[in-house]
PDB file of C-alpha atoms in Angstrom:
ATOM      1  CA  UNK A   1     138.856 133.517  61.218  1.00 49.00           C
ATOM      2  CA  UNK A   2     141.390 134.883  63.490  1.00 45.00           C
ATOM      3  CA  UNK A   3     139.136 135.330  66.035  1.00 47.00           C
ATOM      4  CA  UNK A   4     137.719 131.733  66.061  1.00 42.00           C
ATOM      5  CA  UNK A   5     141.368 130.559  65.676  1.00 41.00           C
ATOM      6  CA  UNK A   6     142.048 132.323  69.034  1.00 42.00           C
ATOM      7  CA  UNK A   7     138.580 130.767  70.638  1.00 39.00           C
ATOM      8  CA  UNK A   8     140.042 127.283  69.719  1.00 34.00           C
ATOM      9  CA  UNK A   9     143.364 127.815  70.997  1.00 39.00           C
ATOM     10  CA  UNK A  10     142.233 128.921  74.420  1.00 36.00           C
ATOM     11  CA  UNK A  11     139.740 125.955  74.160  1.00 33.00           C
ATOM     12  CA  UNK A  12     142.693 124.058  73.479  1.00 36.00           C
ATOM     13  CA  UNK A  13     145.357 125.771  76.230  1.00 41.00           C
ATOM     14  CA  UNK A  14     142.742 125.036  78.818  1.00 43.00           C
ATOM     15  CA  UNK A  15     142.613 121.162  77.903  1.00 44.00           C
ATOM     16  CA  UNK A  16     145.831 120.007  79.722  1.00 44.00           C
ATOM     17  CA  UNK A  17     144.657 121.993  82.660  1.00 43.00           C
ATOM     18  CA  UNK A  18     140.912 120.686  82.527  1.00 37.00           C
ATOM     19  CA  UNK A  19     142.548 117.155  81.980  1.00 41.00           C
ATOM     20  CA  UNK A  20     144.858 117.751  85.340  1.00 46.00           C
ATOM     21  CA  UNK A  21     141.811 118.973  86.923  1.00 43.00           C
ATOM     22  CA  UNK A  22     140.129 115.566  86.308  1.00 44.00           C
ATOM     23  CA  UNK A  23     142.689 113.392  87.561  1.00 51.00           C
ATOM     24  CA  UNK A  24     142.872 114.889  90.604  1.00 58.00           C
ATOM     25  CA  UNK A  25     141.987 112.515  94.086  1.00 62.00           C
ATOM     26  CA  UNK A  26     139.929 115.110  95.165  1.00 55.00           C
ATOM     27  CA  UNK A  27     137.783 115.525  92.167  1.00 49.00           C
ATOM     28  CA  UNK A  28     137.338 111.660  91.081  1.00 56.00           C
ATOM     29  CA  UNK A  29     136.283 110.983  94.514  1.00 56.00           C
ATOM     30  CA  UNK A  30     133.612 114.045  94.128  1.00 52.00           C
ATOM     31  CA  UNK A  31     132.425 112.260  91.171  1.00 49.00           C
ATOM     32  CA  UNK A  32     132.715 108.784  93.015  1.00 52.00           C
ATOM     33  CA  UNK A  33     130.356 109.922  95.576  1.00 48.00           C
ATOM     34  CA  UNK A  34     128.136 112.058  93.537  1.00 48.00           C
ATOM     35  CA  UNK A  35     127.339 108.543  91.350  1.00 51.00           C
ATOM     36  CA  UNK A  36     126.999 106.652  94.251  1.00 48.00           C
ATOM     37  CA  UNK A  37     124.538 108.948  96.011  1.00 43.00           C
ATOM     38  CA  UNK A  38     122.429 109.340  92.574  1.00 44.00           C
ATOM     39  CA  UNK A  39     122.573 105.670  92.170  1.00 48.00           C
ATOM     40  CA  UNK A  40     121.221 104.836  96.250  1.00 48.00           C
ATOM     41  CA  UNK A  41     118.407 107.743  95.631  1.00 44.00           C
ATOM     42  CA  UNK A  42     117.155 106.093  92.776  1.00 48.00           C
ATOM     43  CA  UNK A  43     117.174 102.839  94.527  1.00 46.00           C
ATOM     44  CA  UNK A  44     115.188 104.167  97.435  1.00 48.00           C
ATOM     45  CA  UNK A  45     113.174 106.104  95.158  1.00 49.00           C
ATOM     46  CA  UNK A  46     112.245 102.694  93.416  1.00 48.00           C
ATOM     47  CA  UNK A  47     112.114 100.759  96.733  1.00 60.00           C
ATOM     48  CA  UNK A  48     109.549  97.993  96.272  1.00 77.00           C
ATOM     49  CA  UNK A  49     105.649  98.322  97.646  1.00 89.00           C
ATOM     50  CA  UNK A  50     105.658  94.628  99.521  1.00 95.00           C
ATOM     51  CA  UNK A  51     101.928  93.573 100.281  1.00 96.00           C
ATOM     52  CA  UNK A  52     100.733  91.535 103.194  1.00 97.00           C
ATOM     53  CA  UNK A  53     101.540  88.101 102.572  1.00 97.00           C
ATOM     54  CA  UNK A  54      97.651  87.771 103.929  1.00 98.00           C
ATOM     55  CA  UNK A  55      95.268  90.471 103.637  1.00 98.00           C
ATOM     56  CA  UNK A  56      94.264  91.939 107.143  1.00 98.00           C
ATOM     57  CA  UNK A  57      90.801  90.934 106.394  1.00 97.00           C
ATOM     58  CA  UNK A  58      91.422  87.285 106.766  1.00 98.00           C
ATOM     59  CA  UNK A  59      92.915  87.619 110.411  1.00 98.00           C
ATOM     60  CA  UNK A  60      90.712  85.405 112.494  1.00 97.00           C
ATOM     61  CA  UNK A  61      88.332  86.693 115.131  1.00 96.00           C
ATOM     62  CA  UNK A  62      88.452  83.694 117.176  1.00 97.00           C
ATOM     63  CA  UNK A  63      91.984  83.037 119.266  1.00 97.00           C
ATOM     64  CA  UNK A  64      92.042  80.667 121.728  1.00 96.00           C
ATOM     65  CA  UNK A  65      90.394  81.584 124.509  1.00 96.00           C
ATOM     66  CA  UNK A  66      89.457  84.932 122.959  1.00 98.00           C
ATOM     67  CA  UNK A  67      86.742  86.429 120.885  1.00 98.00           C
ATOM     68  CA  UNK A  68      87.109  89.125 118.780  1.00 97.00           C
ATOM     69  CA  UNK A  69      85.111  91.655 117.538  1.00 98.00           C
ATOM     70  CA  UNK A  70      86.482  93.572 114.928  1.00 97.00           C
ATOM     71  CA  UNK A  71      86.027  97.641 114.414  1.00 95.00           C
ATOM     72  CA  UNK A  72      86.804 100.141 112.232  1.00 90.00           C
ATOM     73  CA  UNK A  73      89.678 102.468 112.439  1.00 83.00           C
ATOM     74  CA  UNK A  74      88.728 106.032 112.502  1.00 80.00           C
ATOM     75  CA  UNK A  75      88.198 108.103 109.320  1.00 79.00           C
ATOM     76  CA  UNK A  76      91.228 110.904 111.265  1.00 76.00           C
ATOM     77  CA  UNK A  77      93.203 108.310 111.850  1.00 74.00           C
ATOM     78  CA  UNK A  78      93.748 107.020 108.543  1.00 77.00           C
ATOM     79  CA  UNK A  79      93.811 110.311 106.841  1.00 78.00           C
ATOM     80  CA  UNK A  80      97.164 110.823 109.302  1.00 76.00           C
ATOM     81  CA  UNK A  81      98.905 107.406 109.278  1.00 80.00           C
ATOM     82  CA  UNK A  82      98.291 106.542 105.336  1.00 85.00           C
ATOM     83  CA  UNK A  83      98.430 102.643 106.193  1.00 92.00           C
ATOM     84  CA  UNK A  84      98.818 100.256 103.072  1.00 94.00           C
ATOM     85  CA  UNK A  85      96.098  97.754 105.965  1.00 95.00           C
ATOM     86  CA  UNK A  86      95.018  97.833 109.500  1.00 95.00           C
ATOM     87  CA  UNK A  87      93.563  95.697 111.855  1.00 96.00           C
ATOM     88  CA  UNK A  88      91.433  96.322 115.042  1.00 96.00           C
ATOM     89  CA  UNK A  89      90.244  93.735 117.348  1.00 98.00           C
ATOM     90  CA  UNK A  90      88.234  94.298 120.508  1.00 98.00           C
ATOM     91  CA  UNK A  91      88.445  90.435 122.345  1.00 98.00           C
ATOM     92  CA  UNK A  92      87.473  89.209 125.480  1.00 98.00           C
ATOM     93  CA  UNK A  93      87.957  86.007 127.185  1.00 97.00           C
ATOM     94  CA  UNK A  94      85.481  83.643 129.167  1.00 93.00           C
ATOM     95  CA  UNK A  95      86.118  85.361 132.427  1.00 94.00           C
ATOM     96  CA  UNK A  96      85.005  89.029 130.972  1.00 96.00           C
ATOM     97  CA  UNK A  97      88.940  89.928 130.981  1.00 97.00           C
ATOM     98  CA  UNK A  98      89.359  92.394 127.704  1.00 98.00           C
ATOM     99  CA  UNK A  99      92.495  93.059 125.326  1.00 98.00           C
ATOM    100  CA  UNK A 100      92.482  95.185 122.277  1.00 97.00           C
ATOM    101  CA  UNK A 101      94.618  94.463 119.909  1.00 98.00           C
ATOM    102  CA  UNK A 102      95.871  96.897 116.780  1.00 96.00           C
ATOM    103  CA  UNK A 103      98.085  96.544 113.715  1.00 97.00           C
ATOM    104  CA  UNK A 104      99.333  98.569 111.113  1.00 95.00           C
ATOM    105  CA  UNK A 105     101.152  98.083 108.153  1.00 97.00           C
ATOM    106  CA  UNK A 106     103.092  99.540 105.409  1.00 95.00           C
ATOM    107  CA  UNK A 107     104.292  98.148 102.231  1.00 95.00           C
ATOM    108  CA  UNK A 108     106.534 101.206 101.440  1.00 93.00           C
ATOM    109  CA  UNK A 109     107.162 103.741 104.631  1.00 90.00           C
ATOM    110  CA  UNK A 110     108.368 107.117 103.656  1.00 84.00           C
ATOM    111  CA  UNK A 111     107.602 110.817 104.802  1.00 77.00           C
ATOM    112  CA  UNK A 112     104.432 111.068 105.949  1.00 75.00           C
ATOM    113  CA  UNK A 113     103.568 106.924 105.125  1.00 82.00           C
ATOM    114  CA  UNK A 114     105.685 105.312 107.994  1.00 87.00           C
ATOM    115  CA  UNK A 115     105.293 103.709 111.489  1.00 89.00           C
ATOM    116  CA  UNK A 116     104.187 106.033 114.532  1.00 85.00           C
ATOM    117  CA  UNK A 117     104.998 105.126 118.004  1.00 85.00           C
ATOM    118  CA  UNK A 118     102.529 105.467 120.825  1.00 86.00           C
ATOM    119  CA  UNK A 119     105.120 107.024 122.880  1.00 81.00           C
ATOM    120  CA  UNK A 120     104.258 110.284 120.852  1.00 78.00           C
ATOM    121  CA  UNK A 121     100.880 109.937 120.610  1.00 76.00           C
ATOM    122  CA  UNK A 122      99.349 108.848 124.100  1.00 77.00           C
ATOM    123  CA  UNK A 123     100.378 112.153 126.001  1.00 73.00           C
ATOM    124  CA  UNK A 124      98.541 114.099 123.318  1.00 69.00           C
ATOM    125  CA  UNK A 125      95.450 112.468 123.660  1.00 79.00           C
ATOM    126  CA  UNK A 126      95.581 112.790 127.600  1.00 86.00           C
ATOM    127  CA  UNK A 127      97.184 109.936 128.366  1.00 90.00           C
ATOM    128  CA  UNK A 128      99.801 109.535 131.484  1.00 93.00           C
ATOM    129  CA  UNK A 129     102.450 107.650 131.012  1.00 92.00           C
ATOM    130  CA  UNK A 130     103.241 106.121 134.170  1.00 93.00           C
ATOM    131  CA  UNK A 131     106.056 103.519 133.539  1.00 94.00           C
ATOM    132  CA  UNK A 132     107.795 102.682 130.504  1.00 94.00           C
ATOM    133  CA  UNK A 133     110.397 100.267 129.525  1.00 96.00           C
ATOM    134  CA  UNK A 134     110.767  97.040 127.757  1.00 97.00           C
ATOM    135  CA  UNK A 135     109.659  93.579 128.595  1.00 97.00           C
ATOM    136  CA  UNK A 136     111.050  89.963 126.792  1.00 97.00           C
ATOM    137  CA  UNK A 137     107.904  87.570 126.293  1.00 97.00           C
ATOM    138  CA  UNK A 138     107.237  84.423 124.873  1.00 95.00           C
ATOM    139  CA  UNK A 139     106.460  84.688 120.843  1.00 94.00           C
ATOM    140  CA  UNK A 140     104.478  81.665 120.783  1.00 92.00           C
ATOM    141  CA  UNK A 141     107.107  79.564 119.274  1.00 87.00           C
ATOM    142  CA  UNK A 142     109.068  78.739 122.120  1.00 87.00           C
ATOM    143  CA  UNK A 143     111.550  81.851 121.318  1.00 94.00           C
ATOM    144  CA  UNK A 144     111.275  85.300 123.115  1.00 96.00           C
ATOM    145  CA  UNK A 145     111.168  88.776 121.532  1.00 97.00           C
ATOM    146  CA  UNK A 146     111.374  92.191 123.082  1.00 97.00           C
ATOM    147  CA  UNK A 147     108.501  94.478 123.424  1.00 98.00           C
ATOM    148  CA  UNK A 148     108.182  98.245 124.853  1.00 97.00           C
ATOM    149  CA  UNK A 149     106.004  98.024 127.670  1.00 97.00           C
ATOM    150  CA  UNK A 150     103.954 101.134 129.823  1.00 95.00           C
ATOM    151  CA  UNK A 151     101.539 101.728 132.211  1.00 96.00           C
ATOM    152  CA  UNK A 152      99.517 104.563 131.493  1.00 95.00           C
ATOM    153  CA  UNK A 153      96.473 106.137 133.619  1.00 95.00           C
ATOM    154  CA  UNK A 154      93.610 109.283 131.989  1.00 94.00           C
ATOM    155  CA  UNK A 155      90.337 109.839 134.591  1.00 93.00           C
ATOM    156  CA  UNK A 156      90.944 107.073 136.931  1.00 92.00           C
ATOM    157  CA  UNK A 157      91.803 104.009 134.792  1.00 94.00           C
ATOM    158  CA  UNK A 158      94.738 102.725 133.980  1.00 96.00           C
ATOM    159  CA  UNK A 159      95.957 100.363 131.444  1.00 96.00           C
ATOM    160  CA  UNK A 160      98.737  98.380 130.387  1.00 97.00           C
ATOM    161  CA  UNK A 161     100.350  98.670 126.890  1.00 97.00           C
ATOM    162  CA  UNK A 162     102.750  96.371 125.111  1.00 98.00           C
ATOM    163  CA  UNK A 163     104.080  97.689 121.503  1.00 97.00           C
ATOM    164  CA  UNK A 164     106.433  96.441 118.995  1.00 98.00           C
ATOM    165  CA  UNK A 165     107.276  97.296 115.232  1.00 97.00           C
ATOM    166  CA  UNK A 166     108.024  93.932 112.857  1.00 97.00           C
ATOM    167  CA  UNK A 167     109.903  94.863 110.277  1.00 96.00           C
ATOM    168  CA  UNK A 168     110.998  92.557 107.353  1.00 95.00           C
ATOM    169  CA  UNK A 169     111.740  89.739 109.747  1.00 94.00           C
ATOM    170  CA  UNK A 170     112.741  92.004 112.359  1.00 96.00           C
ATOM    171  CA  UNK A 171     111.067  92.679 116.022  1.00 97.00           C
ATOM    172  CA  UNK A 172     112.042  96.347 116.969  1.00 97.00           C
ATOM    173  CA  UNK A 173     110.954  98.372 120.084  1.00 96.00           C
ATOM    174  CA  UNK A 174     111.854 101.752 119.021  1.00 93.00           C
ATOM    175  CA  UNK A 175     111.598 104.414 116.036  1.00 91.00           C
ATOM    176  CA  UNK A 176     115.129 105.193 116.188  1.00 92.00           C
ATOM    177  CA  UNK A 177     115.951 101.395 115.363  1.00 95.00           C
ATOM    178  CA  UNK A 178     113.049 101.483 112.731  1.00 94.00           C
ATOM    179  CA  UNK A 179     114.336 104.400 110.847  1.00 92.00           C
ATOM    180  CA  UNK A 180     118.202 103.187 111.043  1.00 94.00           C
ATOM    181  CA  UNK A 181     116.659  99.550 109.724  1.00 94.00           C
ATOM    182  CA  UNK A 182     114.801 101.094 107.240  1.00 91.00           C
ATOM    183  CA  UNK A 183     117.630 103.196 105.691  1.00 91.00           C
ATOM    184  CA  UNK A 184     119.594 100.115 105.527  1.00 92.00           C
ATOM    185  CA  UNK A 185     117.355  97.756 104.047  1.00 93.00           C
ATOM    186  CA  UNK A 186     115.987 100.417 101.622  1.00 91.00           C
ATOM    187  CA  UNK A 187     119.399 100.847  99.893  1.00 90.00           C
ATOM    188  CA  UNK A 188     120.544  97.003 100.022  1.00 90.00           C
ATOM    189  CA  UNK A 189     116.981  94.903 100.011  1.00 91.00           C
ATOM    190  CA  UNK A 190     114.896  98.032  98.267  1.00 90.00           C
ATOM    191  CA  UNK A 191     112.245  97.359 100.606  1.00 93.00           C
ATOM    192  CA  UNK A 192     111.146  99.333 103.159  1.00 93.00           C
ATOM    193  CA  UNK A 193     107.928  97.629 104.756  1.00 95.00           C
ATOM    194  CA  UNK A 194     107.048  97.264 108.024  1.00 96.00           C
ATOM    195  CA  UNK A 195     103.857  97.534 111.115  1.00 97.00           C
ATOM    196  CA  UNK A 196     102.994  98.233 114.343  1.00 96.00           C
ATOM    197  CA  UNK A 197     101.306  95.986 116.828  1.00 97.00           C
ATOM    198  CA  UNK A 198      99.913  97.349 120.038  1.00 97.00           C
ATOM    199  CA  UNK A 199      98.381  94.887 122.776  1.00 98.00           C
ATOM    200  CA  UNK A 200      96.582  96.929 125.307  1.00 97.00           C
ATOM    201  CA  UNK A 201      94.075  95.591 128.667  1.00 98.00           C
ATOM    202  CA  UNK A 202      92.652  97.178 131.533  1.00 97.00           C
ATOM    203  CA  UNK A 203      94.307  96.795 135.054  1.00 97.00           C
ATOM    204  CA  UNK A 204      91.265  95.907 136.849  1.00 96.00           C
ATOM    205  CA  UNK A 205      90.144  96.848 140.069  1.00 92.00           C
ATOM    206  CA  UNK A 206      91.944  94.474 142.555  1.00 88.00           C
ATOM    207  CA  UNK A 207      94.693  93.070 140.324  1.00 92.00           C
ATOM    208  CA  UNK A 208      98.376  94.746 139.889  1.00 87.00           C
ATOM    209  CA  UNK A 209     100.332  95.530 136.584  1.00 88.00           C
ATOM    210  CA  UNK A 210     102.023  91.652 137.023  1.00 93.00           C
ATOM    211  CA  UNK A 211      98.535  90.055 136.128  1.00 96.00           C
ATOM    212  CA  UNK A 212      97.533  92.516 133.252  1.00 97.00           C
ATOM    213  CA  UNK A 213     101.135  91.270 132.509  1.00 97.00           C
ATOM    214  CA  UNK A 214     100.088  87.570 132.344  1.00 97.00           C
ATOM    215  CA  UNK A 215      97.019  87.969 130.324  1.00 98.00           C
ATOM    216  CA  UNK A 216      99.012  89.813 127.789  1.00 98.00           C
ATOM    217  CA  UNK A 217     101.605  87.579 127.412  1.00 97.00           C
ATOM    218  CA  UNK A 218      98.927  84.787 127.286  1.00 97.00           C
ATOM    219  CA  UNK A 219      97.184  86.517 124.318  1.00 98.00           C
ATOM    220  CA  UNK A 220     100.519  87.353 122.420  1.00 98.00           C
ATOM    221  CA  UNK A 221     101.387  83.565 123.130  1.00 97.00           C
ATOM    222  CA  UNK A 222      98.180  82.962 121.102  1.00 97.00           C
ATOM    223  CA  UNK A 223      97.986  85.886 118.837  1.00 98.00           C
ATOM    224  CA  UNK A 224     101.674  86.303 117.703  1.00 97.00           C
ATOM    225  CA  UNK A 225     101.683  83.042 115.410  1.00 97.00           C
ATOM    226  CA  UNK A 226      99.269  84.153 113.410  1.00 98.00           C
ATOM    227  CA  UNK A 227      99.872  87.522 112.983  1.00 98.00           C
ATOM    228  CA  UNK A 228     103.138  86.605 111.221  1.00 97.00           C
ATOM    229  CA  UNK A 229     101.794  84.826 108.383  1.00 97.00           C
ATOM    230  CA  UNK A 230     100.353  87.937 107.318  1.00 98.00           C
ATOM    231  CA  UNK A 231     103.405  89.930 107.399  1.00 98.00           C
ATOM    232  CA  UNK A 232     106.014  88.868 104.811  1.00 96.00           C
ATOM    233  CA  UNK A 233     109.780  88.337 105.975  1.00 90.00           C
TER     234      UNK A 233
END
């Protein structure tokens, strides 16, 4: 008994001390911060899968002045970008002028299930990146958005590329604004959804970057409207 009576008094002499212990600044703001950061990984952990407000499949083929011919994305491709739906269109106008036009999308992006940016990818697959930058076009709503913009050139033709990544409303140009947006929105919306669009045409024999330029911003002009009533805001 008088060994148990000694276990509870040291139990008990260390209780003022413990107590003291827990009223200290430094330790309730530990705990402060140790809630708060199990409460925000839980809510990106639980983040919300947001589907395409209309399936990719139901994109039109016909825009404008453009036919479309739709294709397949690559069995590689999918098995490295995880998409939640893609789109592929290979269109051409009445004066034999193509653009080929890409989207994917994510209703959730995490490790390994996010947005990729061409900028990474072209180089590896021989690509030279010329000129790079950003351009402001027309939306097709009367408003203007900015897009990254390159020139790029593999055997002898060269091509011009506009990209951009919507994202819950947003139009970003780069993966270091995608990733800060997507932290933010993840812990106060829970959603963390988002695509890539990629225009891309020729620059033809005889004609400059300025009128791939045009016909791009023509087909966006077109294209654009659509395309975002199938991603949700």
């Amino acid at each position: 008994r008088s060994g148990t009576t000694r276990e509870v008094n040291a139990w008990a002499g260390e209780g003022p001390s413990f107590m003291r212990t827990m009223a200290q600044p430094v330790f309730v703001a530990a705990v402060v911060l140790l809630s708060a950061t199990i409460a925000l990984s839980h809510g990106i952990r639980f983040r919300e899968e947001v589907p395409l407000t209309i399936p990719f499949a139901r994109f039109p083929s016909e825009l404008g002045e453009w036919t479309g011919v739709r294709q397949a994305m690559e069995a590689r491709f999918i098995e490295a970008l995880h998409p939640s739906d893609s789109l592929m269109l290979a269109c051409r106008n009445d004066a034999g002028r193509e653009v080929f036009f890409s989207a994917v999308y994510y209703g959730n992006q995490r490790k390994g299930e996010a947005v990729h940016s061409p900028e990474t990818c072209l180089p590896g697959s021989g690509w030279e990146v010329r000129t790079s930058g950003t351009a402001s076009i027309d939306k097709g709503n009367g408003t203007r958005m900015q897009v990254s913009r390159a020139v790029i050139a593999k055997n002898g033709s060269v091509q011009l590329v506009y990209f951009w990544f919507p994202q819950r409303g947003r139009i970003l140009t780069s993966l270091y604004q995608v990733k800060l947006s997507a932290f933010r929105d993840a812990l106060v919306r829970h959603r963390t959804d988002g695509a890539l669009v990629r225009i891309v045409t020729p620059v033809y024999g005889g004609e400059d970057s300025g009128a791939a330029d045009k016909r791009l911003i023509g087909f966006v002009k077109i294209m654009n409207p659509v395309l975002e009533k199938h991603l949700p805001r």
